[in-house]
Tab-separated table of C-alpha atoms and ligand atoms in Angstrom:
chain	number	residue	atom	x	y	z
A	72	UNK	CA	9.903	25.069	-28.788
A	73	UNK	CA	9.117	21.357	-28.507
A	74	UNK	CA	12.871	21.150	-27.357
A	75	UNK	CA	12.017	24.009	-24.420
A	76	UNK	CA	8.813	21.579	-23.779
A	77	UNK	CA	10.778	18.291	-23.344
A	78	UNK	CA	13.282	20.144	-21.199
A	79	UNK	CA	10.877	21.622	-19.163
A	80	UNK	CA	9.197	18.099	-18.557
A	81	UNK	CA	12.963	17.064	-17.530
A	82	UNK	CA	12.948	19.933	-15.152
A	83	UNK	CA	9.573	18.411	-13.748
A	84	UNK	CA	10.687	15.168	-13.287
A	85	UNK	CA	14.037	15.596	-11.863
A	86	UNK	CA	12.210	17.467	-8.725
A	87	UNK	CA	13.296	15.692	-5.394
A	88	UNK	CA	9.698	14.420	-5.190
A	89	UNK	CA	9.916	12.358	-8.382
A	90	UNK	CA	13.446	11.712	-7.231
A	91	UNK	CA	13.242	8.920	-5.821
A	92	UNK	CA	11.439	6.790	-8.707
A	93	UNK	CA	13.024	4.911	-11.268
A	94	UNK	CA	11.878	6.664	-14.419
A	95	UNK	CA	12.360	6.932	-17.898
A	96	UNK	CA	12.730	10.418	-19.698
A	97	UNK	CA	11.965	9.425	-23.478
A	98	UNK	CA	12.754	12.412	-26.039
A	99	UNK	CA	13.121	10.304	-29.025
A	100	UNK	CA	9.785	8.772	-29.982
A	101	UNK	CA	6.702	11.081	-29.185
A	102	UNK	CA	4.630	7.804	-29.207
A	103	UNK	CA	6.635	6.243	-26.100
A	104	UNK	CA	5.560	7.020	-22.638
A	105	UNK	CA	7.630	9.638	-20.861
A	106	UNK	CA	6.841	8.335	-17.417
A	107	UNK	CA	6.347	4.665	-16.383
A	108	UNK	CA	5.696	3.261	-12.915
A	109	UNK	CA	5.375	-0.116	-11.854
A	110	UNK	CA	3.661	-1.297	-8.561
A	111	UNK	CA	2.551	-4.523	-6.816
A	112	UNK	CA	1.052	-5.135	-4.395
A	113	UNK	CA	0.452	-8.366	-1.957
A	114	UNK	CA	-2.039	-9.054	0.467
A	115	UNK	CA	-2.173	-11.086	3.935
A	116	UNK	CA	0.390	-13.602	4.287
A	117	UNK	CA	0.122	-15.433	7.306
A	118	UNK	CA	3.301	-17.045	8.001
A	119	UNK	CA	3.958	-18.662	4.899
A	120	UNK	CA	7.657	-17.485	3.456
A	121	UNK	CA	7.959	-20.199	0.496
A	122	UNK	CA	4.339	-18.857	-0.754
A	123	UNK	CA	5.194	-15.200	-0.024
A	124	UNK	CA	8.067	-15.865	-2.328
A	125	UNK	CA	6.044	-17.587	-5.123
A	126	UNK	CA	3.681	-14.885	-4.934
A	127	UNK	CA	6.921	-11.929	-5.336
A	128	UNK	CA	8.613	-14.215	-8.208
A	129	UNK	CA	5.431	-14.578	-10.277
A	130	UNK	CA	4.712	-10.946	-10.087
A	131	UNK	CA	8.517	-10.300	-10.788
A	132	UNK	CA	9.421	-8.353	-7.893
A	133	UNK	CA	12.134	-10.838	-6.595
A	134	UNK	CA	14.605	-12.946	-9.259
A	135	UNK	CA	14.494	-16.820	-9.012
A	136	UNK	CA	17.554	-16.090	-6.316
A	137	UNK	CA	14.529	-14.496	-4.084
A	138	UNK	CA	16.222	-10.956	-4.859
A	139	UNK	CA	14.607	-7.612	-5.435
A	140	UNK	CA	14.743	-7.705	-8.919
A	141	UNK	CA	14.384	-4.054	-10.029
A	142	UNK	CA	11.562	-4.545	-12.520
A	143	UNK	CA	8.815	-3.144	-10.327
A	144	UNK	CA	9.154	0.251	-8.973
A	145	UNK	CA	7.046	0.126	-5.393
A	146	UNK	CA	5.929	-3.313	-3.479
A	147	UNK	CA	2.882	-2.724	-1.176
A	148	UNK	CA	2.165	-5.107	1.061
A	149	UNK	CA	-1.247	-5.015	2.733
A	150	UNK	CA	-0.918	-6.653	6.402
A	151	UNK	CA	-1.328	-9.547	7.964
A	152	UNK	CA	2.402	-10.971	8.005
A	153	UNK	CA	1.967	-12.918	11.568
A	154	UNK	CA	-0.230	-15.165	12.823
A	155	UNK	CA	-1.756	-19.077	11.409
A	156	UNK	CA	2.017	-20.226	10.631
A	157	UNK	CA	5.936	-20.499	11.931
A	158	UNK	CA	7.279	-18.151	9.196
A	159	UNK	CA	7.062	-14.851	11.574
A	160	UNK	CA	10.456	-14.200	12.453
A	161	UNK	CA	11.668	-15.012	8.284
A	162	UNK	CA	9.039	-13.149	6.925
A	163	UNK	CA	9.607	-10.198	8.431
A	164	UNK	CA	13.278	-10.273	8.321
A	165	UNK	CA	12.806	-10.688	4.434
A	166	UNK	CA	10.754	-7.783	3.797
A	167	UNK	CA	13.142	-5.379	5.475
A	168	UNK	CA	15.771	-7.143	3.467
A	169	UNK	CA	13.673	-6.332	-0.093
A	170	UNK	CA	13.008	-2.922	1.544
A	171	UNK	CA	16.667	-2.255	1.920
A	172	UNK	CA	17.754	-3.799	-1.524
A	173	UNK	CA	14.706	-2.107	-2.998
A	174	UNK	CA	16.193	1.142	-1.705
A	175	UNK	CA	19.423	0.859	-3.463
A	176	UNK	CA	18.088	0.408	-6.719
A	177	UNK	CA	15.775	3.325	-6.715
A	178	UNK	CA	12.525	1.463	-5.698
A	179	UNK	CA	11.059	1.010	-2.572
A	180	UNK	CA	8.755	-1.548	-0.182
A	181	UNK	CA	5.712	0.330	1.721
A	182	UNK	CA	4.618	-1.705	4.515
A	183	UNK	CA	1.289	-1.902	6.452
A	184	UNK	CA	0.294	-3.237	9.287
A	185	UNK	CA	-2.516	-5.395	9.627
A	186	UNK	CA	-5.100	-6.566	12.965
A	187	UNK	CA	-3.229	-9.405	13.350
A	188	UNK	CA	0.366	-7.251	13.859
A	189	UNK	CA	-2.140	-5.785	16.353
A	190	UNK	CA	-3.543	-8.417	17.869
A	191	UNK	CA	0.318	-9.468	18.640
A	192	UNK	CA	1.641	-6.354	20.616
A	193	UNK	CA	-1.916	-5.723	22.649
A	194	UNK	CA	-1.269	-8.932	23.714
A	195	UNK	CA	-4.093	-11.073	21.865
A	196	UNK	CA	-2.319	-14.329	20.658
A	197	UNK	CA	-5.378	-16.380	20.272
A	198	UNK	CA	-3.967	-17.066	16.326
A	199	UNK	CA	-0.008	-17.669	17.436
A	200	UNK	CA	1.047	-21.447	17.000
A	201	UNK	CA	3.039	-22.978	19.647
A	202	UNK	CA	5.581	-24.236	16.975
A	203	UNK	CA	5.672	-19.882	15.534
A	204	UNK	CA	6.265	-19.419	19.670
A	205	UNK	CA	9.855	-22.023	19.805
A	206	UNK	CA	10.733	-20.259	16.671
A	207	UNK	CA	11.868	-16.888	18.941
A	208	UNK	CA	12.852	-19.095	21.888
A	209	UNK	CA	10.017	-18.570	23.972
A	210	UNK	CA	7.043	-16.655	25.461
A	211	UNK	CA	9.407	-14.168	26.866
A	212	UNK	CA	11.711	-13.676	24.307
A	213	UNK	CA	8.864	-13.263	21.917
A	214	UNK	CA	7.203	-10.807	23.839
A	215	UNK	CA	10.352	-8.801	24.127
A	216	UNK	CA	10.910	-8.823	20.412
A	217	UNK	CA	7.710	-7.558	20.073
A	218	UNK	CA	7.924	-4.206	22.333
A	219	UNK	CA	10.023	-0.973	21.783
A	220	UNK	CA	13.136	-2.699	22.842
A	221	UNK	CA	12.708	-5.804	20.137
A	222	UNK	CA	13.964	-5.742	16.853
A	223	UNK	CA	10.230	-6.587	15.715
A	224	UNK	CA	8.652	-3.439	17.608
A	225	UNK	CA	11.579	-1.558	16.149
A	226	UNK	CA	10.904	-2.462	12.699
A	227	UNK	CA	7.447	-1.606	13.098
A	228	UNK	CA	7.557	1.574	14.297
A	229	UNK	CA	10.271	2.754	11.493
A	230	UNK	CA	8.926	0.679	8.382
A	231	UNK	CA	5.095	-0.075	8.722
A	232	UNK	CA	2.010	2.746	8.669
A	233	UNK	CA	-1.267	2.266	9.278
A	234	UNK	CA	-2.518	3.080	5.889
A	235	UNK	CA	-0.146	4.605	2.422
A	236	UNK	CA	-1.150	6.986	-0.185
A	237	UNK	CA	0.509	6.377	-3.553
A	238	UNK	CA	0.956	8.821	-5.900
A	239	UNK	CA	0.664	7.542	-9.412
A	240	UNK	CA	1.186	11.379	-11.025
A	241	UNK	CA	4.947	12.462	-10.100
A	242	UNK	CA	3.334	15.571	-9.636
A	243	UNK	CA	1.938	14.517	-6.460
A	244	UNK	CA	5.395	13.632	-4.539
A	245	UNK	CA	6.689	11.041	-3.021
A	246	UNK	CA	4.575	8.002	-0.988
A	247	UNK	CA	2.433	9.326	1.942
A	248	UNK	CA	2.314	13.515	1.083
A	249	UNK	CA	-1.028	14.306	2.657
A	250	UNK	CA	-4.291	14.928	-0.109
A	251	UNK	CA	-4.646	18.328	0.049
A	252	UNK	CA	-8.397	20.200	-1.115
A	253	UNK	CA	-6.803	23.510	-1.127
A	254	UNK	CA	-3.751	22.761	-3.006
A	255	UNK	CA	-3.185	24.060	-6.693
A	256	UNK	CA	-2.475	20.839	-8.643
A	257	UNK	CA	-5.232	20.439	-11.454
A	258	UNK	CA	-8.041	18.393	-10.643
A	259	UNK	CA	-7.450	15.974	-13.525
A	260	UNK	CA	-4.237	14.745	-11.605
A	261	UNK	CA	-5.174	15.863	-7.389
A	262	UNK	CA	-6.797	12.536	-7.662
A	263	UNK	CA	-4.336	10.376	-9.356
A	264	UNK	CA	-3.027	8.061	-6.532
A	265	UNK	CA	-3.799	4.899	-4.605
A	266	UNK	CA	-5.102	4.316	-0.988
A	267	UNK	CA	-3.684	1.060	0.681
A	268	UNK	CA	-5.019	-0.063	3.898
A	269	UNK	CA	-5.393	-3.391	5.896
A	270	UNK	CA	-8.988	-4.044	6.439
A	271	UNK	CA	-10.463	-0.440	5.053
A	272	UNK	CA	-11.228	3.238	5.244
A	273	UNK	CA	-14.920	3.288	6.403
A	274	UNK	CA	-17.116	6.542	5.511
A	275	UNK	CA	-17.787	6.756	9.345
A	276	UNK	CA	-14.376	6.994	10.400
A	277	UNK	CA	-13.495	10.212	11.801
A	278	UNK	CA	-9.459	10.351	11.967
A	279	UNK	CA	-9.300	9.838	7.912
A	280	UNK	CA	-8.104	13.344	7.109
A	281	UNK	CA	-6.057	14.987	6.309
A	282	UNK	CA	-4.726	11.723	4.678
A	283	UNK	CA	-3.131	9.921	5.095
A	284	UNK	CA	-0.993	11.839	7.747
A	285	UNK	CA	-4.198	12.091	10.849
A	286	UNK	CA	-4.973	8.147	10.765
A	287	UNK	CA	-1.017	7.303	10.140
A	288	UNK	CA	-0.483	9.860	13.756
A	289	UNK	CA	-3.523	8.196	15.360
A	290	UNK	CA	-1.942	5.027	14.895
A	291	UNK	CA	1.579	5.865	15.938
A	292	UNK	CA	0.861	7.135	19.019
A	293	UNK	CA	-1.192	3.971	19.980
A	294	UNK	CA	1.266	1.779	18.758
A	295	UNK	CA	3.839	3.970	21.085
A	296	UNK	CA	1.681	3.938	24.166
A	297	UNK	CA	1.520	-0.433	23.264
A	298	UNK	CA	5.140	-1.078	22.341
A	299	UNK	CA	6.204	0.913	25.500
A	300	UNK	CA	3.827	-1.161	27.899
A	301	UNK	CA	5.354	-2.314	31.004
A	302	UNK	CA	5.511	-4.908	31.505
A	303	UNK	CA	4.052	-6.274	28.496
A	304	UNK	CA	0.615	-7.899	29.195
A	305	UNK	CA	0.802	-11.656	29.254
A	306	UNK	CA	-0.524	-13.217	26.251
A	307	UNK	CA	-4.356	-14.524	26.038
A	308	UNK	CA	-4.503	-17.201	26.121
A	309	UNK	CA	-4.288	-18.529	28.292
A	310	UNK	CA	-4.784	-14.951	30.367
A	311	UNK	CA	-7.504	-12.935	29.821
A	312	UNK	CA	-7.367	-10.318	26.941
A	313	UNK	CA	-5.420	-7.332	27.824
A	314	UNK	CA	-7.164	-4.912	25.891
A	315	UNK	CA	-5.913	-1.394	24.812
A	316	UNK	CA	-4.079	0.764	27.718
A	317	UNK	CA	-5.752	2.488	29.817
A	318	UNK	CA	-4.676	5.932	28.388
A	319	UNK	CA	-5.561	5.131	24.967
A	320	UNK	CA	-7.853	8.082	23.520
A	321	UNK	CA	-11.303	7.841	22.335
A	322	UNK	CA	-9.906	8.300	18.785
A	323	UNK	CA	-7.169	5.199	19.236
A	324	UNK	CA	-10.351	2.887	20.556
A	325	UNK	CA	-12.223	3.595	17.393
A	326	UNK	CA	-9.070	3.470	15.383
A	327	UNK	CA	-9.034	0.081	16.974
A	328	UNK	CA	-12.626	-0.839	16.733
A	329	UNK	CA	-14.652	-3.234	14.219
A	330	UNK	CA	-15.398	0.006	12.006
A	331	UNK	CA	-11.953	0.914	12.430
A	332	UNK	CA	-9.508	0.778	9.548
A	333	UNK	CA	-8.213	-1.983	10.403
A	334	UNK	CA	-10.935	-4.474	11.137
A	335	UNK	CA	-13.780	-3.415	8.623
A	336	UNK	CA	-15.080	-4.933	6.022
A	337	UNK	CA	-18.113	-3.081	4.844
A	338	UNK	CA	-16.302	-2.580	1.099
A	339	UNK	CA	-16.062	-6.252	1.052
A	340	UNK	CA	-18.821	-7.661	2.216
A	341	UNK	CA	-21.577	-4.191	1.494
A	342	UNK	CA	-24.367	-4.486	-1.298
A	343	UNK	CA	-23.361	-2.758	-4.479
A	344	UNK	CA	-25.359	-0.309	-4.311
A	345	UNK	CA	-24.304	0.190	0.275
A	346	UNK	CA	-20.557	0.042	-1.113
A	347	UNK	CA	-21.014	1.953	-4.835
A	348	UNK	CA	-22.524	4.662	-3.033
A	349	UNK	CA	-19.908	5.838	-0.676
A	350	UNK	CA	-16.966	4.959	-1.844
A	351	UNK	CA	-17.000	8.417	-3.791
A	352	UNK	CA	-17.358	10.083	-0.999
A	353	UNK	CA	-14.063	8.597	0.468
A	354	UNK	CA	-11.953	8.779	-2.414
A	355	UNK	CA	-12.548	12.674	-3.120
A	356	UNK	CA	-11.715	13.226	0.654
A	357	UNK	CA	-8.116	11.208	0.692
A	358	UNK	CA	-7.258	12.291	-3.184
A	359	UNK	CA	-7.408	8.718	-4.405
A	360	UNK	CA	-8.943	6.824	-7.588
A	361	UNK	CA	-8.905	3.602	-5.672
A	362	UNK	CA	-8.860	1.865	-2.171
A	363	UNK	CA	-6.755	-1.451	-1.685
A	364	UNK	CA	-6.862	-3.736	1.131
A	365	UNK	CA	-6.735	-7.205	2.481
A	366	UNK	CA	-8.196	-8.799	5.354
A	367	UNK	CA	-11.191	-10.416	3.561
A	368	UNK	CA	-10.821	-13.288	1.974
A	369	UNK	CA	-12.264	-14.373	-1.428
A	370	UNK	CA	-10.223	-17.886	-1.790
A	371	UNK	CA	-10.467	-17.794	-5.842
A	372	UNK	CA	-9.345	-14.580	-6.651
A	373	UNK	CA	-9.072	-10.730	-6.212
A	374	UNK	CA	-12.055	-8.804	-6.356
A	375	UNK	CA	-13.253	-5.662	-8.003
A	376	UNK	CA	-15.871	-3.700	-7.208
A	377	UNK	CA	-17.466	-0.321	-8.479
A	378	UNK	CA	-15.163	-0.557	-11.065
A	379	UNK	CA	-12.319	-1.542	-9.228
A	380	UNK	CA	-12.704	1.949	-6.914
A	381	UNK	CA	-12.616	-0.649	-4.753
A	382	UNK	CA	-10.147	-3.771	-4.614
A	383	UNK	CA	-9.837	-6.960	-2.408
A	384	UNK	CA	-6.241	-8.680	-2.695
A	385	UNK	CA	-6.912	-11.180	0.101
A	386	UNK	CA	-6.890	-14.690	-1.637
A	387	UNK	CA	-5.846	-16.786	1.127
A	388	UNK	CA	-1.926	-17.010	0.167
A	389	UNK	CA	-1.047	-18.525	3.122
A	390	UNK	CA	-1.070	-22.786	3.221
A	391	UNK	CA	-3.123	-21.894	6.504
A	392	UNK	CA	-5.716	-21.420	4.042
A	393	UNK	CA	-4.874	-22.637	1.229
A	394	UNK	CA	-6.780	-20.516	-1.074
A	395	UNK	CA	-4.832	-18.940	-4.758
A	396	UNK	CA	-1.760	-17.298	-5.056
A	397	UNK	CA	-2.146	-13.591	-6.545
A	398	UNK	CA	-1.320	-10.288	-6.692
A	399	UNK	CA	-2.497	-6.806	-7.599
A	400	UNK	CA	0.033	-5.043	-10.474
A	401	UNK	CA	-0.685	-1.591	-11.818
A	402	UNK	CA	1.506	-0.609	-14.579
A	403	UNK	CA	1.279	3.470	-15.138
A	404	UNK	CA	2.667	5.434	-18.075
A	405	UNK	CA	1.933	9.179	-18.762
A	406	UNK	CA	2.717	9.505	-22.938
A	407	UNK	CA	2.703	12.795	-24.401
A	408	UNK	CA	-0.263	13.728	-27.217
A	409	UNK	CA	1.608	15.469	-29.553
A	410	UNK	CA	-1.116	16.679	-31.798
A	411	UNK	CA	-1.942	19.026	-28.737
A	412	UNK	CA	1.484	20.589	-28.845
A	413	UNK	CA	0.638	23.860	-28.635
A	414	UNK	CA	3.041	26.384	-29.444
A	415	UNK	CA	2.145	29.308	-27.605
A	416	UNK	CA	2.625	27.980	-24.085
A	417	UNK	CA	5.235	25.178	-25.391
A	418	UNK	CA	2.613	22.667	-23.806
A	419	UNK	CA	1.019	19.684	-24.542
A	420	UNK	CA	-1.310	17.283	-23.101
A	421	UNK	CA	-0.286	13.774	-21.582
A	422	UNK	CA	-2.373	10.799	-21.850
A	423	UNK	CA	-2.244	9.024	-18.310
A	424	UNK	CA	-3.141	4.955	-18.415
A	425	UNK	CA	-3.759	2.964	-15.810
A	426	UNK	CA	-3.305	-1.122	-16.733
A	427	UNK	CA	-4.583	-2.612	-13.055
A	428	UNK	CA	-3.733	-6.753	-13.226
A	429	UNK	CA	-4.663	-9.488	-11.627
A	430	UNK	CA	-1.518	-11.559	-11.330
A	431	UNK	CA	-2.140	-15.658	-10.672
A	432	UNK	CA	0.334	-18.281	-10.831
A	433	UNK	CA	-0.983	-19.685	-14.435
A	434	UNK	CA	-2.996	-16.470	-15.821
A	435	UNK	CA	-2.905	-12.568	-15.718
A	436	UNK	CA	-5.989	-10.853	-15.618
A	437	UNK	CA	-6.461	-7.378	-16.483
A	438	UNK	CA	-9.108	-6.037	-14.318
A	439	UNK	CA	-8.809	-2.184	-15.672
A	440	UNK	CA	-7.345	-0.509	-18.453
A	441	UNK	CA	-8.312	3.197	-18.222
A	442	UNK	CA	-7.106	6.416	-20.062
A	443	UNK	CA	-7.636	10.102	-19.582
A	444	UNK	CA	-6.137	13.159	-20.699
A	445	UNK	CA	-3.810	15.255	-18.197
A	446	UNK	CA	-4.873	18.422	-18.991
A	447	UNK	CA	-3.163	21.924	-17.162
A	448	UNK	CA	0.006	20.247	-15.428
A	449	UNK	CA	2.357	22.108	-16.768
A	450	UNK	CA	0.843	25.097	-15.240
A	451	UNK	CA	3.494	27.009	-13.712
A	452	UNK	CA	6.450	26.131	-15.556
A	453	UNK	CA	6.103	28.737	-18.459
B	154	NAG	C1	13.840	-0.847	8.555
B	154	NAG	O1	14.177	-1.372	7.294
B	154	NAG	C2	15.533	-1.267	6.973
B	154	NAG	C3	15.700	-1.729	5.557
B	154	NAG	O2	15.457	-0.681	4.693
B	154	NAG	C4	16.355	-2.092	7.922
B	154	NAG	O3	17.710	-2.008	7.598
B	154	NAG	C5	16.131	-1.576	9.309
B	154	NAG	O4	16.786	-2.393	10.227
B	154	NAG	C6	14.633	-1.546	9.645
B	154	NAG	N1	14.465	-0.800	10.876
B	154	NAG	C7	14.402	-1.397	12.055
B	154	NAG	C8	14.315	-0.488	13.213
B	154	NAG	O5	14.394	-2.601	12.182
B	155	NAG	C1	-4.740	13.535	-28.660
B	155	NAG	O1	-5.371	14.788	-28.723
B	155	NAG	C2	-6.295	14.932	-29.791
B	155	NAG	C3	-6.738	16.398	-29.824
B	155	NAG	O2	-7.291	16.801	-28.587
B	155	NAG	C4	-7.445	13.974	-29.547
B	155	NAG	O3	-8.406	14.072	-30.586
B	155	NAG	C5	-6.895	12.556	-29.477
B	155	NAG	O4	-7.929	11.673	-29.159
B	155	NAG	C6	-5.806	12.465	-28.442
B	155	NAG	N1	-5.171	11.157	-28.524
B	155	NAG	C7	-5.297	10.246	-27.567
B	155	NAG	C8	-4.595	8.958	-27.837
B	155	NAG	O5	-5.923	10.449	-26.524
């Protein structure tokens, strides 16, 4: 029986979904966890390459060669690569470099795109240096990296969303498989995943379900109707700001707008009680325990709130600003409970923890350290 149950937790793992993670299968030790996951994730950058790299080596996602190293599963990274310093055209080349060595070693790199990725193909350069602009040659050859044609736009449109679930649970598939109210996976686990988004998901936006698919679409086809402008707007300043197209939707203006996912900051910046109040109501409508985002900055560290159903990773990385190096790990295991074999069913229950850091260049602090029972997963495999 408890060899039936250990093969049919093989069977569960191996699925295509789970595929893709690096994972261990333990059958040795009932004590040891049967599924570990590893994530980081980094917030806005700015420009900044040699501090991006600090901030990847201290949370051991790169070796001391600047190589992905293989010890962390999935790198998120939260927006806000451009703009305030002369590192655009490395930075990005680097993270589709991790994403593609990532890749081959079973893990992977989830990008995002923040307002100031934006700002840069609507034509709103107000935070471009002139020494990031002789980096690509010039105005024009900047611009042209930066539309559907340029190896920028390009990389955009194939390797950044707008916003990312995570599963934690392997149950729930791979990065990015839509929350789904209807579906049959046991509430103990529907919910067992992380939202990542630049600025945030506010409870007034309208495009946030089904998530993360609708606002990921929304964004797309804005992005498409931007990257395909012709001819590309001419930067402000010094000419005045271009704005969205003309054809964008109602839906792409507010996907745009202050309250938009990309430029709010009411989780930040909200009372407790404003932000403790609503931010169940989000989470049980995208199937997610916690929302992460950048694009506010607290200069001296990351910031929890509502017991950390909301976090900030924002600390100013970037020399523009000087502020603390840092980055967000969560470290997931599912372990089975073997008192609760039971031997009827061949089933036992699986104790899911949750170890959320805060990762600094001298300290770690752990910020969460939850456990709950996964009751009912099995279901189905009898
Ligand atoms: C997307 O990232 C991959 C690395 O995984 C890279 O090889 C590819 O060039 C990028 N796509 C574009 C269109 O730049
Ligand atoms: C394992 O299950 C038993 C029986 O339900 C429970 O009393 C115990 O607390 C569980 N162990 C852990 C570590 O959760």
């Amino acid at each position: 029986m408890l060899v039936f149950s250990c093969f049919a937790f093989y069977l569960l793992f191996r699925t295509p979904a789970a595929g893709a993670h690096r994972q261990q299968i333990v059958h040795h030790d009932p004590a040891a966890p049967s599924y570990v996951k590893k994530i980081v994730a980094v917030g806005d950058l700015h420009g900044d390459l040699r501090n991006a790299q600090k901030v990847l080596r201290m949370s051991g996602v790169i070796d001391s060669f600047g190589d992905w190293s293989g010890e962390v599963d999935t790198l998120v990274q939260t927006g806000d690569i451009i703009d305030r310093g002369d590192d655009t055209i490395l930075l990005f080349r680097y993270m589709d470099t991790l994403r593609g060595q990532a890749a081959a070693m079973g893990g992977e790199v989830l990008s995002i795109m923040g307002n100031h990725e934006w700002m840069n193909v609507i034509g709103d350069w107000r935070y471009v240096l002139s020494s990031e602009i002789k980096t690509f040659g010039s105005v024009q050859s900047r611009q042209r990296a930066l539309s559907s044609q340029g190896w920028l736009g390009s990389t955009w449109w194939s390797n950044y969303t707008l916003t990312t679930r995570l599963p934690l649970h392997p149950m729930l598939g791979p990065p990015n498989t839509d929350y789904s109210p209807l579906s049959s996976i046991p509430s103990s686990i529907s919910h067992s995943a992380l939202s990542f988004v630049h600025g945030g998901l506010s409870p007034s936006f309208s495009s946030l379900t089904p998530y993360p698919s609708r606002p990921n679409a929304v964004a797309r086809s804005l992005l498409h109707k931007l990257l395909t402008r012709h001819p590309s707007p001419l930067p402000h300043p010094p000419n005045p700001y271009p704005g969205l197209p003309p054809d964008a939707t109602e839906e792409e203006h507010e996907l745009y707008g202050g309250d938009g996912p990309l430029w709010y900051r009411g989780w930040a910046l909200g009372t407790e009680r404003e932000v403790c109040g609503h931010v169940d109501d989000v989470l049980d409508k995208i199937g997610a325990r916690r929302l992460i985002m950048g694009h506010t900055p607290t200069f001296t560290n990351i910031v929890s709130r509502c017991d950390g159903k909301i976090i900030i990773i924002d600390t100013g990385i970037s020399h523009a600003y000087g502020g603390v190096l840092s980055a967000l790990a969560i470290h997931y295991t599912l372990t089975p409970n073997s008192t609760t074999y039971d031997f009827e069913s061949g089933t036992q229950e699986y104790i899911e923890r949750e170890v959320v850091s805060a990762v600094y260049e001298w300290k770690n602090e752990v910020l969460l350290d939850e456990r709950r029972p996964v009751r009912g997963w099995w279901e189905g495999w009898d």
